[in-house]
PDB file of C-alpha atoms in Angstrom:
ATOM      1  CA  MET A 123     -14.095-121.541 -67.477  1.00  0.00           C
ATOM      2  CA  THR A 124     -12.646-123.064 -70.624  1.00  0.00           C
ATOM      3  CA  VAL A 125     -15.147-123.903 -73.320  1.00  0.00           C
ATOM      4  CA  VAL A 126     -14.426-126.441 -76.025  1.00  0.00           C
ATOM      5  CA  LYS A 127     -14.535-124.692 -79.385  1.00  0.00           C
ATOM      6  CA  SER A 128     -16.663-126.343 -81.997  1.00  0.00           C
ATOM      7  CA  PRO A 129     -15.203-126.999 -85.434  1.00  0.00           C
ATOM      8  CA  LEU A 130     -18.728-126.710 -86.856  1.00  0.00           C
ATOM      9  CA  PRO A 131     -20.348-123.457 -88.011  1.00  0.00           C
ATOM     10  CA  GLU A 132     -23.397-122.361 -85.992  1.00  0.00           C
ATOM     11  CA  PRO A 133     -26.249-123.767 -88.130  1.00  0.00           C
ATOM     12  CA  ALA A 134     -24.475-127.140 -88.374  1.00  0.00           C
ATOM     13  CA  ARG A 135     -23.756-127.067 -84.633  1.00  0.00           C
ATOM     14  CA  GLN A 136     -27.423-126.786 -83.729  1.00  0.00           C
ATOM     15  CA  VAL A 137     -28.558-129.554 -86.082  1.00  0.00           C
ATOM     16  CA  THR A 138     -25.790-131.820 -84.805  1.00  0.00           C
ATOM     17  CA  PHE A 139     -26.505-130.988 -81.170  1.00  0.00           C
ATOM     18  CA  ASP A 140     -30.218-131.705 -81.591  1.00  0.00           C
ATOM     19  CA  ALA A 141     -29.441-135.064 -83.206  1.00  0.00           C
ATOM     20  CA  LEU A 142     -26.914-136.069 -80.549  1.00  0.00           C
ATOM     21  CA  GLN A 143     -28.970-134.875 -77.575  1.00  0.00           C
ATOM     22  CA  GLY A 144     -32.116-136.607 -78.834  1.00  0.00           C
ATOM     23  CA  THR A 145     -30.161-139.796 -79.380  1.00  0.00           C
ATOM     24  CA  LEU A 146     -28.644-139.549 -75.899  1.00  0.00           C
ATOM     25  CA  VAL A 147     -32.109-139.253 -74.349  1.00  0.00           C
ATOM     26  CA  ASP A 148     -33.417-142.216 -76.362  1.00  0.00           C
ATOM     27  CA  LEU A 149     -30.427-144.415 -75.514  1.00  0.00           C
ATOM     28  CA  LEU A 150     -30.508-143.669 -71.789  1.00  0.00           C
ATOM     29  CA  GLY A 151     -34.250-144.277 -71.826  1.00  0.00           C
ATOM     30  CA  LEU A 152     -33.801-147.569 -73.683  1.00  0.00           C
ATOM     31  CA  SER A 153     -31.345-148.691 -71.032  1.00  0.00           C
ATOM     32  CA  LEU A 154     -33.938-147.925 -68.330  1.00  0.00           C
ATOM     33  CA  ILE A 155     -36.709-149.718 -70.228  1.00  0.00           C
ATOM     34  CA  GLY A 156     -34.418-152.719 -70.631  1.00  0.00           C
ATOM     35  CA  LYS A 157     -33.542-152.861 -66.938  1.00  0.00           C
ATOM     36  CA  GLN A 158     -37.160-152.397 -65.820  1.00  0.00           C
ATOM     37  CA  ALA A 159     -38.202-155.301 -68.048  1.00  0.00           C
ATOM     38  CA  HIS A 160     -35.131-157.330 -66.977  1.00  0.00           C
ATOM     39  CA  TRP A 161     -36.137-157.089 -63.300  1.00  0.00           C
ATOM     40  CA  ASN A 162     -39.845-157.811 -63.838  1.00  0.00           C
ATOM     41  CA  ILE A 163     -40.055-160.415 -66.598  1.00  0.00           C
ATOM     42  CA  VAL A 164     -41.898-163.658 -65.895  1.00  0.00           C
ATOM     43  CA  GLY A 165     -42.881-166.572 -68.100  1.00  0.00           C
ATOM     44  CA  PRO A 166     -41.471-169.642 -69.792  1.00  0.00           C
ATOM     45  CA  ARG A 167     -38.875-167.647 -71.752  1.00  0.00           C
ATOM     46  CA  PHE A 168     -37.715-165.746 -68.667  1.00  0.00           C
ATOM     47  CA  ARG A 169     -34.045-166.721 -68.779  1.00  0.00           C
ATOM     48  CA  SER A 170     -33.339-166.203 -72.475  1.00  0.00           C
ATOM     49  CA  ILE A 171     -35.127-162.850 -72.651  1.00  0.00           C
ATOM     50  CA  HIS A 172     -33.711-161.775 -69.275  1.00  0.00           C
ATOM     51  CA  LEU A 173     -30.214-162.263 -70.715  1.00  0.00           C
ATOM     52  CA  GLN A 174     -31.136-160.699 -74.055  1.00  0.00           C
ATOM     53  CA  LEU A 175     -32.305-157.566 -72.237  1.00  0.00           C
ATOM     54  CA  ASP A 176     -28.828-157.201 -70.757  1.00  0.00           C
ATOM     55  CA  GLU A 177     -27.437-157.039 -74.310  1.00  0.00           C
ATOM     56  CA  VAL A 178     -29.788-154.174 -75.168  1.00  0.00           C
ATOM     57  CA  VAL A 179     -28.943-152.338 -71.950  1.00  0.00           C
ATOM     58  CA  SER A 180     -25.215-152.784 -72.488  1.00  0.00           C
ATOM     59  CA  ALA A 181     -25.402-151.547 -76.088  1.00  0.00           C
ATOM     60  CA  ALA A 182     -27.597-148.574 -75.161  1.00  0.00           C
ATOM     61  CA  ARG A 183     -25.313-147.509 -72.308  1.00  0.00           C
ATOM     62  CA  SER A 184     -22.160-147.887 -74.369  1.00  0.00           C
ATOM     63  CA  TYR A 185     -23.597-145.912 -77.285  1.00  0.00           C
ATOM     64  CA  ALA A 186     -24.963-143.251 -74.917  1.00  0.00           C
ATOM     65  CA  ASP A 187     -21.423-142.671 -73.693  1.00  0.00           C
ATOM     66  CA  THR A 188     -20.104-142.505 -77.259  1.00  0.00           C
ATOM     67  CA  VAL A 189     -22.839-140.050 -78.280  1.00  0.00           C
ATOM     68  CA  ALA A 190     -22.219-137.820 -75.247  1.00  0.00           C
ATOM     69  CA  GLU A 191     -18.476-137.796 -75.906  1.00  0.00           C
ATOM     70  CA  ARG A 192     -19.064-136.924 -79.564  1.00  0.00           C
ATOM     71  CA  ALA A 193     -21.164-133.964 -78.479  1.00  0.00           C
ATOM     72  CA  ALA A 194     -18.515-132.834 -75.994  1.00  0.00           C
ATOM     73  CA  ALA A 195     -15.783-133.160 -78.631  1.00  0.00           C
ATOM     74  CA  LEU A 196     -17.790-130.757 -80.802  1.00  0.00           C
ATOM     75  CA  GLY A 197     -18.158-128.239 -77.974  1.00  0.00           C
ATOM     76  CA  LEU A 198     -21.784-129.233 -77.447  1.00  0.00           C
ATOM     77  CA  PRO A 199     -22.438-130.007 -73.768  1.00  0.00           C
ATOM     78  CA  PRO A 200     -24.467-133.243 -73.505  1.00  0.00           C
ATOM     79  CA  ASP A 201     -27.235-133.341 -70.916  1.00  0.00           C
ATOM     80  CA  GLY A 202     -27.879-136.729 -69.338  1.00  0.00           C
ATOM     81  CA  ARG A 203     -29.252-135.445 -66.041  1.00  0.00           C
ATOM     82  CA  PRO A 204     -32.182-137.489 -64.710  1.00  0.00           C
ATOM     83  CA  GLU A 205     -34.570-134.531 -64.909  1.00  0.00           C
ATOM     84  CA  THR A 206     -33.598-133.912 -68.536  1.00  0.00           C
ATOM     85  CA  ILE A 207     -34.133-137.534 -69.496  1.00  0.00           C
ATOM     86  CA  ALA A 208     -37.424-137.704 -67.579  1.00  0.00           C
ATOM     87  CA  SER A 209     -38.807-134.569 -69.217  1.00  0.00           C
ATOM     88  CA  ALA A 210     -37.649-135.359 -72.772  1.00  0.00           C
ATOM     89  CA  PHE A 211     -38.145-139.131 -72.943  1.00  0.00           C
ATOM     90  CA  THR A 212     -41.090-140.280 -75.087  1.00  0.00           C
ATOM     91  CA  LEU A 213     -40.346-143.865 -76.159  1.00  0.00           C
ATOM     92  CA  PRO A 214     -43.000-146.454 -75.308  1.00  0.00           C
ATOM     93  CA  GLY A 215     -42.164-148.297 -72.114  1.00  0.00           C
ATOM     94  CA  PRO A 216     -43.426-151.156 -69.988  1.00  0.00           C
ATOM     95  CA  LYS A 217     -46.248-150.948 -67.486  1.00  0.00           C
ATOM     96  CA  ASP A 218     -45.408-151.314 -63.835  1.00  0.00           C
ATOM     97  CA  GLY A 219     -45.383-154.671 -62.091  1.00  0.00           C
ATOM     98  CA  TRP A 220     -44.650-158.115 -63.442  1.00  0.00           C
ATOM     99  CA  LEU A 221     -44.375-158.428 -67.212  1.00  0.00           C
ATOM    100  CA  ARG A 222     -45.130-161.567 -69.199  1.00  0.00           C
ATOM    101  CA  ASP A 223     -42.332-162.569 -71.518  1.00  0.00           C
ATOM    102  CA  ASP A 224     -44.436-161.904 -74.641  1.00  0.00           C
ATOM    103  CA  GLU A 225     -45.288-158.401 -73.324  1.00  0.00           C
ATOM    104  CA  VAL A 226     -41.599-157.672 -72.750  1.00  0.00           C
ATOM    105  CA  VAL A 227     -40.718-158.729 -76.274  1.00  0.00           C
ATOM    106  CA  GLN A 228     -43.475-156.546 -77.701  1.00  0.00           C
ATOM    107  CA  VAL A 229     -42.648-153.404 -75.707  1.00  0.00           C
ATOM    108  CA  VAL A 230     -38.892-153.685 -76.275  1.00  0.00           C
ATOM    109  CA  ALA A 231     -39.353-154.256 -80.010  1.00  0.00           C
ATOM    110  CA  GLU A 232     -41.705-151.255 -80.140  1.00  0.00           C
ATOM    111  CA  ALA A 233     -39.325-149.011 -78.179  1.00  0.00           C
ATOM    112  CA  LEU A 234     -36.418-150.077 -80.388  1.00  0.00           C
ATOM    113  CA  GLY A 235     -38.509-149.472 -83.508  1.00  0.00           C
ATOM    114  CA  THR A 236     -39.421-145.959 -82.401  1.00  0.00           C
ATOM    115  CA  ALA A 237     -35.800-145.163 -81.528  1.00  0.00           C
ATOM    116  CA  ILE A 238     -34.662-146.523 -84.904  1.00  0.00           C
ATOM    117  CA  GLY A 239     -37.183-144.346 -86.736  1.00  0.00           C
ATOM    118  CA  ARG A 240     -35.869-141.271 -84.946  1.00  0.00           C
ATOM    119  CA  LEU A 241     -32.272-142.268 -85.622  1.00  0.00           C
ATOM    120  CA  ARG A 242     -33.018-142.564 -89.330  1.00  0.00           C
ATOM    121  CA  GLU A 243     -34.422-139.015 -89.284  1.00  0.00           C
ATOM    122  CA  ARG A 244     -31.280-137.815 -87.491  1.00  0.00           C
ATOM    123  CA  ILE A 245     -29.083-139.632 -89.997  1.00  0.00           C
ATOM    124  CA  GLU A 246     -30.764-137.689 -92.771  1.00  0.00           C
ATOM    125  CA  ALA A 247     -30.555-134.400 -90.835  1.00  0.00           C
ATOM    126  CA  THR A 248     -26.807-134.733 -90.157  1.00  0.00           C
ATOM    127  CA  ALA A 249     -25.777-135.823 -93.668  1.00  0.00           C
ATOM    128  CA  GLU A 250     -24.555-132.385 -94.693  1.00  0.00           C
ATOM    129  CA  PRO A 251     -23.879-130.556 -91.408  1.00  0.00           C
ATOM    130  CA  ASP A 252     -21.732-133.309 -89.873  1.00  0.00           C
ATOM    131  CA  PRO A 253     -21.037-136.543 -91.758  1.00  0.00           C
ATOM    132  CA  VAL A 254     -18.922-137.839 -88.852  1.00  0.00           C
ATOM    133  CA  THR A 255     -21.915-137.679 -86.520  1.00  0.00           C
ATOM    134  CA  GLN A 256     -24.042-139.167 -89.278  1.00  0.00           C
ATOM    135  CA  ASP A 257     -21.638-142.123 -89.467  1.00  0.00           C
ATOM    136  CA  LEU A 258     -21.883-142.628 -85.700  1.00  0.00           C
ATOM    137  CA  LEU A 259     -25.686-142.610 -85.891  1.00  0.00           C
ATOM    138  CA  ILE A 260     -25.616-145.114 -88.751  1.00  0.00           C
ATOM    139  CA  GLY A 261     -23.581-147.529 -86.616  1.00  0.00           C
ATOM    140  CA  ILE A 262     -25.957-147.166 -83.673  1.00  0.00           C
ATOM    141  CA  THR A 263     -28.932-147.734 -85.949  1.00  0.00           C
ATOM    142  CA  ALA A 264     -27.412-150.942 -87.298  1.00  0.00           C
ATOM    143  CA  GLU A 265     -26.972-152.336 -83.777  1.00  0.00           C
ATOM    144  CA  LEU A 266     -30.464-151.342 -82.645  1.00  0.00           C
ATOM    145  CA  GLU A 267     -31.981-152.851 -85.799  1.00  0.00           C
ATOM    146  CA  LYS A 268     -30.164-156.103 -84.995  1.00  0.00           C
ATOM    147  CA  GLN A 269     -31.530-156.034 -81.438  1.00  0.00           C
ATOM    148  CA  ARG A 270     -35.049-155.299 -82.704  1.00  0.00           C
ATOM    149  CA  TRP A 271     -34.863-158.209 -85.142  1.00  0.00           C
ATOM    150  CA  MET A 272     -33.848-160.556 -82.328  1.00  0.00           C
ATOM    151  CA  PHE A 273     -36.776-159.449 -80.176  1.00  0.00           C
ATOM    152  CA  GLU A 274     -39.297-159.613 -83.014  1.00  0.00           C
ATOM    153  CA  ALA A 275     -38.151-163.148 -83.817  1.00  0.00           C
ATOM    154  CA  GLU A 276     -39.049-164.113 -80.227  1.00  0.00           C
ATOM    155  CA  ASN A 277     -42.758-163.486 -80.791  1.00  0.00           C
ATOM    156  CA  LEU A 278     -43.164-165.313 -84.073  1.00  0.00           C
ATOM    157  CA  PRO A 279     -46.530-167.088 -83.885  1.00  0.00           C
ATOM    158  CA  ARG A 280     -46.345-170.858 -83.606  1.00  0.00           C
ATOM    159  CA  GLU A 281     -47.604-172.827 -86.575  1.00  0.00           C
ATOM    160  CA  ARG A 282     -50.379-175.244 -85.786  1.00  0.00           C
TER     161      ARG A 282
END
């Protein structure tokens, strides 16, 4: 079996792999949270949030692919198997059953916020070992922060 050789020295490889694998798990999990909410949302803002959830899912899936391919390019085998995601995933997610639109906004904003916090830690961790991976994580963080802002703006309290 041919193995892709990593251009990174061993300590840098491990730090980079941990950052990429953790990000892959978070992104695949975010896509599942988004779809679960997408299928079960109810309420007066159903349509707009239903469509907005598709944007989050699309971004998460696209970035998951980019992250996995970055890992593979570095000779670090990504693991997106369902059992891996299920055992490693720890972002907050929705309850089962129908979800009110305000609940969806809250849980998605919270999940995005947690993922963003972890990404920022990974950005810091990869600064020296692999600036290319760091740059990728910065771009993902920017998109997720934009998505979080859009969801948080949905639940702005009405002025009386």
